[in-house]
PDB file of C-alpha atoms and ligand atoms in Angstrom:
ATOM      1  CA  MET A   1     184.781 122.678  15.131  1.00  0.00           C
ATOM      2  CA  PRO A   2     187.225 121.411  12.283  1.00  0.00           C
ATOM      3  CA  ALA A   3     186.540 117.876  10.241  1.00  0.00           C
ATOM      4  CA  GLY A   4     186.101 114.716  12.683  1.00  0.00           C
ATOM      5  CA  LYS A   5     186.799 116.553  16.271  1.00  0.00           C
ATOM      6  CA  ALA A   6     183.341 115.865  16.844  1.00  0.00           C
ATOM      7  CA  SER A   7     182.676 113.326  19.756  1.00  0.00           C
ATOM      8  CA  ALA A   8     180.789 109.460  18.895  1.00  0.00           C
ATOM      9  CA  LYS A   9     178.468 111.109  21.648  1.00  0.00           C
ATOM     10  CA  LEU A  10     177.403 113.958  19.267  1.00  0.00           C
ATOM     11  CA  LEU A  11     177.892 112.496  16.658  1.00  0.00           C
ATOM     12  CA  ASP A  12     175.046 109.430  17.388  1.00  0.00           C
ATOM     13  CA  LEU A  13     172.429 111.947  18.945  1.00  0.00           C
ATOM     14  CA  LEU A  14     172.866 113.858  15.430  1.00  0.00           C
ATOM     15  CA  ASN A  15     172.086 110.664  13.729  1.00  0.00           C
ATOM     16  CA  GLN A  16     169.250 110.142  16.083  1.00  0.00           C
ATOM     17  CA  ALA A  17     167.980 113.961  15.686  1.00  0.00           C
ATOM     18  CA  ILE A  18     167.936 112.556  11.736  1.00  0.00           C
ATOM     19  CA  ALA A  19     165.731 109.068  11.998  1.00  0.00           C
ATOM     20  CA  ARG A  20     163.283 111.318  14.084  1.00  0.00           C
ATOM     21  CA  GLU A  21     163.127 114.338  11.053  1.00  0.00           C
ATOM     22  CA  LEU A  22     162.609 111.947   8.269  1.00  0.00           C
ATOM     23  CA  GLN A  23     159.984 109.918  10.440  1.00  0.00           C
ATOM     24  CA  VAL A  24     158.194 113.305  10.894  1.00  0.00           C
ATOM     25  CA  VAL A  25     158.799 114.235   7.167  1.00  0.00           C
ATOM     26  CA  VAL A  26     156.721 111.048   5.641  1.00  0.00           C
ATOM     27  CA  GLN A  27     154.288 110.730   9.408  1.00  0.00           C
ATOM     28  CA  TYR A  28     152.832 114.579   8.266  1.00  0.00           C
ATOM     29  CA  MET A  29     153.125 113.724   4.311  1.00  0.00           C
ATOM     30  CA  TRP A  30     151.118 110.547   4.999  1.00  0.00           C
ATOM     31  CA  GLN A  31     148.601 112.343   7.590  1.00  0.00           C
ATOM     32  CA  HIS A  32     148.242 114.888   5.399  1.00  0.00           C
ATOM     33  CA  VAL A  33     147.482 112.507   2.652  1.00  0.00           C
ATOM     34  CA  GLN A  34     145.291 110.271   4.407  1.00  0.00           C
ATOM     35  CA  TRP A  35     143.388 112.980   6.563  1.00  0.00           C
ATOM     36  CA  LYS A  36     139.337 112.459   6.703  1.00  0.00           C
ATOM     37  CA  GLY A  37     136.742 114.492   7.398  1.00  0.00           C
ATOM     38  CA  VAL A  38     135.397 117.979   7.369  1.00  0.00           C
ATOM     39  CA  LYS A  39     137.305 119.831  10.537  1.00  0.00           C
ATOM     40  CA  ALA A  40     140.995 118.001   8.437  1.00  0.00           C
ATOM     41  CA  PHE A  41     140.214 120.301   6.044  1.00  0.00           C
ATOM     42  CA  ALA A  42     141.975 123.170   8.849  1.00  0.00           C
ATOM     43  CA  VAL A  43     144.944 121.035   9.683  1.00  0.00           C
ATOM     44  CA  ASN A  44     145.882 119.273   5.929  1.00  0.00           C
ATOM     45  CA  ASP A  45     147.363 122.668   5.097  1.00  0.00           C
ATOM     46  CA  ALA A  46     149.429 122.976   8.359  1.00  0.00           C
ATOM     47  CA  LEU A  47     150.782 119.572   8.128  1.00  0.00           C
ATOM     48  CA  LYS A  48     151.875 119.835   4.632  1.00  0.00           C
ATOM     49  CA  LYS A  49     153.846 122.724   5.542  1.00  0.00           C
ATOM     50  CA  THR A  50     155.565 121.367   8.474  1.00  0.00           C
ATOM     51  CA  ALA A  51     156.392 118.757   7.041  1.00  0.00           C
ATOM     52  CA  ILE A  52     158.217 120.462   4.169  1.00  0.00           C
ATOM     53  CA  ALA A  53     160.380 121.896   7.321  1.00  0.00           C
ATOM     54  CA  GLU A  54     161.157 119.023   8.898  1.00  0.00           C
ATOM     55  CA  MET A  55     162.619 118.141   5.663  1.00  0.00           C
ATOM     56  CA  LYS A  56     164.517 120.640   6.076  1.00  0.00           C
ATOM     57  CA  HIS A  57     165.691 120.164   9.601  1.00  0.00           C
ATOM     58  CA  ALA A  58     166.983 116.418   8.366  1.00  0.00           C
ATOM     59  CA  GLU A  59     168.748 118.212   5.212  1.00  0.00           C
ATOM     60  CA  ILE A  60     170.884 120.655   7.955  1.00  0.00           C
ATOM     61  CA  ILE A  61     171.452 118.594  10.393  1.00  0.00           C
ATOM     62  CA  ALA A  62     173.071 115.867   7.775  1.00  0.00           C
ATOM     63  CA  GLU A  63     175.387 118.678   6.436  1.00  0.00           C
ATOM     64  CA  ARG A  64     176.663 119.139  10.010  1.00  0.00           C
ATOM     65  CA  LEU A  65     176.800 115.526  11.060  1.00  0.00           C
ATOM     66  CA  PHE A  66     178.807 114.815   7.460  1.00  0.00           C
ATOM     67  CA  TYR A  67     180.978 117.741   7.807  1.00  0.00           C
ATOM     68  CA  LEU A  68     181.501 116.534  11.378  1.00  0.00           C
ATOM     69  CA  GLY A  69     182.586 113.112  10.004  1.00  0.00           C
ATOM     70  CA  GLY A  70     179.637 111.328  10.074  1.00  0.00           C
ATOM     71  CA  ILE A  71     177.586 109.437   8.012  1.00  0.00           C
ATOM     72  CA  PRO A  72     173.440 110.337   8.054  1.00  0.00           C
ATOM     73  CA  THR A  73     171.363 107.680   8.158  1.00  0.00           C
ATOM     74  CA  THR A  74     168.979 106.474   5.984  1.00  0.00           C
ATOM     75  CA  LYS A  75     166.463 104.959   8.193  1.00  0.00           C
ATOM     76  CA  PRO A  76     163.662 107.092   9.725  1.00  0.00           C
ATOM     77  CA  GLU A  77     162.443 106.063  13.561  1.00  0.00           C
ATOM     78  CA  PRO A  78     159.059 104.240  13.093  1.00  0.00           C
ATOM     79  CA  ILE A  79     156.647 106.172  11.214  1.00  0.00           C
ATOM     80  CA  PHE A  80     153.082 106.547  12.953  1.00  0.00           C
ATOM     81  CA  VAL A  81     150.490 107.733  10.814  1.00  0.00           C
ATOM     82  CA  GLY A  82     146.877 106.756  12.524  1.00  0.00           C
ATOM     83  CA  SER A  83     143.068 106.154  10.986  1.00  0.00           C
ATOM     84  CA  THR A  84     141.699 109.176  12.571  1.00  0.00           C
ATOM     85  CA  LEU A  85     142.190 113.005  12.551  1.00  0.00           C
ATOM     86  CA  LYS A  86     142.503 112.996  16.313  1.00  0.00           C
ATOM     87  CA  GLU A  87     144.707 110.272  16.837  1.00  0.00           C
ATOM     88  CA  MET A  88     147.030 111.625  14.361  1.00  0.00           C
ATOM     89  CA  ILE A  89     147.082 115.000  15.750  1.00  0.00           C
ATOM     90  CA  ALA A  90     147.609 113.127  19.383  1.00  0.00           C
ATOM     91  CA  ARG A  91     150.805 111.168  18.261  1.00  0.00           C
ATOM     92  CA  ASP A  92     152.356 114.434  16.323  1.00  0.00           C
ATOM     93  CA  VAL A  93     152.083 116.498  19.756  1.00  0.00           C
ATOM     94  CA  LYS A  94     154.123 113.899  21.776  1.00  0.00           C
ATOM     95  CA  ASP A  95     156.849 113.185  18.727  1.00  0.00           C
ATOM     96  CA  GLU A  96     157.243 117.400  18.150  1.00  0.00           C
ATOM     97  CA  ALA A  97     158.065 116.860  22.446  1.00  0.00           C
ATOM     98  CA  ASN A  98     159.953 114.675  21.774  1.00  0.00           C
ATOM     99  CA  ALA A  99     162.470 116.127  19.701  1.00  0.00           C
ATOM    100  CA  ILE A 100     162.421 119.115  22.206  1.00  0.00           C
ATOM    101  CA  LYS A 101     163.767 116.699  24.787  1.00  0.00           C
ATOM    102  CA  MET A 102     166.154 115.778  22.661  1.00  0.00           C
ATOM    103  CA  TYR A 103     167.736 119.108  21.218  1.00  0.00           C
ATOM    104  CA  ASN A 104     167.660 120.342  24.468  1.00  0.00           C
ATOM    105  CA  THR A 105     170.352 117.273  24.963  1.00  0.00           C
ATOM    106  CA  ILE A 106     172.205 117.895  21.486  1.00  0.00           C
ATOM    107  CA  ILE A 107     172.591 121.456  22.915  1.00  0.00           C
ATOM    108  CA  ALA A 108     173.806 120.756  25.630  1.00  0.00           C
ATOM    109  CA  VAL A 109     176.249 118.114  24.512  1.00  0.00           C
ATOM    110  CA  ALA A 110     176.963 120.770  21.847  1.00  0.00           C
ATOM    111  CA  ARG A 111     177.701 123.289  24.206  1.00  0.00           C
ATOM    112  CA  LYS A 112     179.792 120.906  26.940  1.00  0.00           C
ATOM    113  CA  GLU A 113     182.331 120.361  23.189  1.00  0.00           C
ATOM    114  CA  GLY A 114     182.208 123.843  22.260  1.00  0.00           C
ATOM    115  CA  ASP A 115     180.445 123.382  19.185  1.00  0.00           C
ATOM    116  CA  GLU A 116     179.263 126.439  19.109  1.00  0.00           C
ATOM    117  CA  VAL A 117     177.563 125.976  15.636  1.00  0.00           C
ATOM    118  CA  THR A 118     175.986 122.770  15.525  1.00  0.00           C
ATOM    119  CA  ASN A 119     174.888 124.893  19.426  1.00  0.00           C
ATOM    120  CA  LEU A 120     172.823 127.439  17.375  1.00  0.00           C
ATOM    121  CA  MET A 121     171.957 125.258  14.592  1.00  0.00           C
ATOM    122  CA  PHE A 122     169.612 123.138  17.096  1.00  0.00           C
ATOM    123  CA  ARG A 123     168.991 126.202  18.777  1.00  0.00           C
ATOM    124  CA  HIS A 124     167.052 127.717  15.657  1.00  0.00           C
ATOM    125  CA  ILE A 125     165.699 124.459  15.139  1.00  0.00           C
ATOM    126  CA  LEU A 126     164.282 123.709  18.475  1.00  0.00           C
ATOM    127  CA  GLN A 127     162.236 127.605  17.816  1.00  0.00           C
ATOM    128  CA  ASP A 128     160.541 125.596  15.054  1.00  0.00           C
ATOM    129  CA  GLU A 129     159.480 122.603  16.814  1.00  0.00           C
ATOM    130  CA  GLU A 130     158.363 124.889  19.997  1.00  0.00           C
ATOM    131  CA  GLU A 131     156.180 126.144  17.348  1.00  0.00           C
ATOM    132  CA  HIS A 132     154.997 123.135  15.533  1.00  0.00           C
ATOM    133  CA  HIS A 133     154.109 121.747  19.275  1.00  0.00           C
ATOM    134  CA  ASP A 134     151.955 124.645  19.989  1.00  0.00           C
ATOM    135  CA  LEU A 135     150.235 124.722  16.870  1.00  0.00           C
ATOM    136  CA  PHE A 136     149.473 121.111  17.536  1.00  0.00           C
ATOM    137  CA  THR A 137     148.496 121.252  20.882  1.00  0.00           C
ATOM    138  CA  SER A 138     146.121 123.530  19.432  1.00  0.00           C
ATOM    139  CA  LEU A 139     144.867 122.119  16.623  1.00  0.00           C
ATOM    140  CA  LEU A 140     144.056 119.153  19.319  1.00  0.00           C
ATOM    141  CA  GLU A 141     141.868 121.401  21.490  1.00  0.00           C
ATOM    142  CA  GLU A 142     140.308 121.885  18.095  1.00  0.00           C
ATOM    143  CA  ILE A 143     139.052 118.608  17.401  1.00  0.00           C
TER     144      ILE A 143
HETATM  145 FE1  FE2 B 201     162.241 119.164  12.914  1.00  0.00          FE
HETATM  146 FE1  FE2 B 202     158.802 119.673  14.186  1.00  0.00          FE
END
Protein backbone atom coordinates (compact mmCIF):
# COMPACT_ATOMS: atom_id res chain seq x y z
CA MET A 1 0.00 0.00 0.00
CA PRO A 2 1.54 3.35 -1.00
CA ALA A 3 2.05 6.10 1.59
CA GLY A 4 -0.93 8.36 2.14
CA LYS A 5 -3.46 5.75 1.05
CA ALA A 6 -4.68 4.50 4.40
CA SER A 7 -8.14 5.62 5.54
CA ALA A 8 -8.52 8.25 8.26
CA LYS A 9 -10.18 5.51 10.31
CA LEU A 10 -7.15 3.22 10.13
CA LEU A 11 -4.72 6.07 10.87
CA ASP A 12 -6.83 7.01 13.89
CA LEU A 13 -6.87 3.41 15.12
CA LEU A 14 -3.08 3.21 14.78
CA ASN A 15 -2.73 6.36 16.86
CA GLN A 16 -5.07 4.94 19.50
CA ALA A 17 -2.86 1.83 19.55
CA ILE A 18 0.27 4.00 20.02
CA ALA A 19 -1.41 5.92 22.88
CA ARG A 20 -2.15 2.67 24.72
CA GLU A 21 1.29 1.20 24.03
CA LEU A 22 2.87 4.37 25.49
CA GLN A 23 0.54 4.06 28.49
CA VAL A 24 1.56 0.50 29.30
CA VAL A 25 5.29 1.21 28.76
CA VAL A 26 5.20 3.74 31.63
CA GLN A 27 2.63 1.77 33.63
CA TYR A 28 4.65 -1.46 33.68
CA MET A 29 7.90 0.43 34.28
CA TRP A 30 6.54 2.37 37.27
CA GLN A 31 4.84 -0.75 38.61
CA HIS A 32 8.18 -2.53 38.35
CA VAL A 33 9.81 0.35 40.26
CA GLN A 34 7.09 0.72 42.92
CA TRP A 35 6.37 -2.92 43.71
CA LYS A 36 6.07 -3.93 47.35
CA GLY A 37 6.06 -7.20 49.26
CA VAL A 38 7.68 -10.58 48.95
CA LYS A 39 5.36 -11.85 46.21
CA ALA A 40 6.44 -9.03 43.95
CA PHE A 41 9.88 -10.57 43.50
CA ALA A 42 8.43 -12.98 40.96
CA VAL A 43 6.47 -10.29 39.16
CA ASN A 44 9.22 -7.71 38.96
CA ASP A 45 11.12 -9.28 36.10
CA ALA A 46 7.96 -9.98 34.09
CA LEU A 47 6.91 -6.34 34.36
CA LYS A 48 10.32 -5.12 33.26
CA LYS A 49 10.43 -7.41 30.21
CA THR A 50 6.86 -6.60 29.24
CA ALA A 51 7.49 -2.84 29.43
CA ILE A 52 10.35 -3.27 26.94
CA ALA A 53 8.16 -5.36 24.61
CA GLU A 54 5.48 -2.64 24.68
CA MET A 55 8.07 0.00 23.79
CA LYS A 56 8.98 -2.00 20.70
CA HIS A 57 5.30 -2.21 19.78
CA ALA A 58 4.90 1.56 20.13
CA GLU A 59 7.90 2.09 17.87
CA ILE A 60 6.89 -0.25 15.04
CA ILE A 61 3.30 1.00 15.05
CA ALA A 62 4.59 4.60 14.92
CA GLU A 63 6.88 3.72 12.01
CA ARG A 64 3.95 2.21 10.14
CA LEU A 65 1.65 5.14 10.89
CA PHE A 66 4.27 7.63 9.73
CA TYR A 67 4.85 5.66 6.56
CA LEU A 68 1.11 5.72 5.88
CA GLY A 69 1.08 9.51 6.19
CA GLY A 70 0.07 9.99 9.84
CA ILE A 71 1.84 11.71 12.73
CA PRO A 72 2.32 9.49 15.80
CA THR A 73 0.82 10.86 19.01
CA THR A 74 3.10 11.60 21.97
CA LYS A 75 0.23 11.35 24.47
CA PRO A 76 -0.31 8.13 26.38
CA GLU A 77 -3.72 6.97 27.55
CA PRO A 78 -4.14 7.57 31.32
CA ILE A 79 -1.53 5.59 33.26
CA PHE A 80 -2.59 3.53 36.28
CA VAL A 81 0.18 2.36 38.60
CA GLY A 82 -1.82 1.12 41.62
CA SER A 83 -0.76 0.82 45.25
CA THR A 84 -0.87 -2.92 45.86
CA LEU A 85 0.56 -5.67 43.70
CA LYS A 86 -2.90 -7.17 43.23
CA GLU A 87 -4.30 -3.82 42.14
CA MET A 88 -1.44 -3.39 39.67
CA ILE A 89 -1.71 -6.80 38.03
CA ALA A 90 -5.53 -6.76 37.96
CA ARG A 91 -5.38 -3.54 35.97
CA ASP A 92 -2.71 -4.95 33.64
CA VAL A 93 -4.92 -7.95 32.83
CA LYS A 94 -7.68 -5.51 31.79
CA ASP A 95 -5.32 -3.40 29.70
CA GLU A 96 -4.05 -6.46 27.84
CA ALA A 97 -7.63 -7.62 27.24
CA ASN A 98 -8.43 -4.19 25.79
CA ALA A 99 -5.36 -4.38 23.56
CA ILE A 100 -6.48 -7.76 22.22
CA LYS A 101 -9.91 -6.31 21.42
CA MET A 102 -8.49 -3.20 19.76
CA TYR A 103 -5.90 -5.08 17.71
CA ASN A 104 -8.49 -7.52 16.42
CA THR A 105 -10.42 -4.47 15.17
CA ILE A 106 -7.28 -3.04 13.54
CA ILE A 107 -6.61 -6.38 11.81
CA ALA A 108 -10.17 -6.43 10.46
CA VAL A 109 -9.97 -2.84 9.18
CA ALA A 110 -6.52 -3.34 7.63
CA ARG A 111 -7.76 -6.47 5.88
CA LYS A 112 -10.82 -4.67 4.57
CA GLU A 113 -8.55 -1.94 3.14
CA GLY A 114 -6.19 -4.47 1.59
CA ASP A 115 -3.33 -3.31 3.83
CA GLU A 116 -1.55 -6.65 4.26
CA VAL A 117 1.52 -5.24 6.03
CA THR A 118 -0.50 -3.59 8.81
CA ASN A 119 -2.60 -6.75 8.99
CA LEU A 120 0.49 -8.97 9.41
CA MET A 121 2.17 -6.54 11.83
CA PHE A 122 -0.83 -6.52 14.15
CA ARG A 123 -1.21 -10.29 13.99
CA HIS A 124 2.33 -10.51 15.40
CA ILE A 125 1.65 -7.84 18.03
CA LEU A 126 -1.64 -9.55 18.92
CA GLN A 127 0.29 -12.75 19.61
CA ASP A 128 2.49 -10.83 22.12
CA GLU A 129 -0.54 -9.22 23.78
CA GLU A 130 -2.18 -12.63 24.20
CA GLU A 131 1.00 -13.85 25.88
CA HIS A 132 1.02 -10.80 28.16
CA HIS A 133 -2.64 -11.36 29.02
CA ASP A 134 -1.92 -14.98 29.82
CA LEU A 135 1.11 -14.05 31.92
CA PHE A 136 -0.71 -11.40 33.97
CA THR A 137 -3.74 -13.67 34.41
CA SER A 138 -1.49 -16.44 35.77
CA LEU A 139 0.31 -13.98 38.07
CA LEU A 140 -2.98 -12.61 39.37
CA GLU A 141 -4.09 -16.11 40.36
CA GLU A 142 -0.97 -16.44 42.53
CA ILE A 143 -1.09 -13.12 44.39
FE1 LIG B 1 1.85 -3.91 23.13
FE1 LIG C 1 0.96 -6.12 26.11
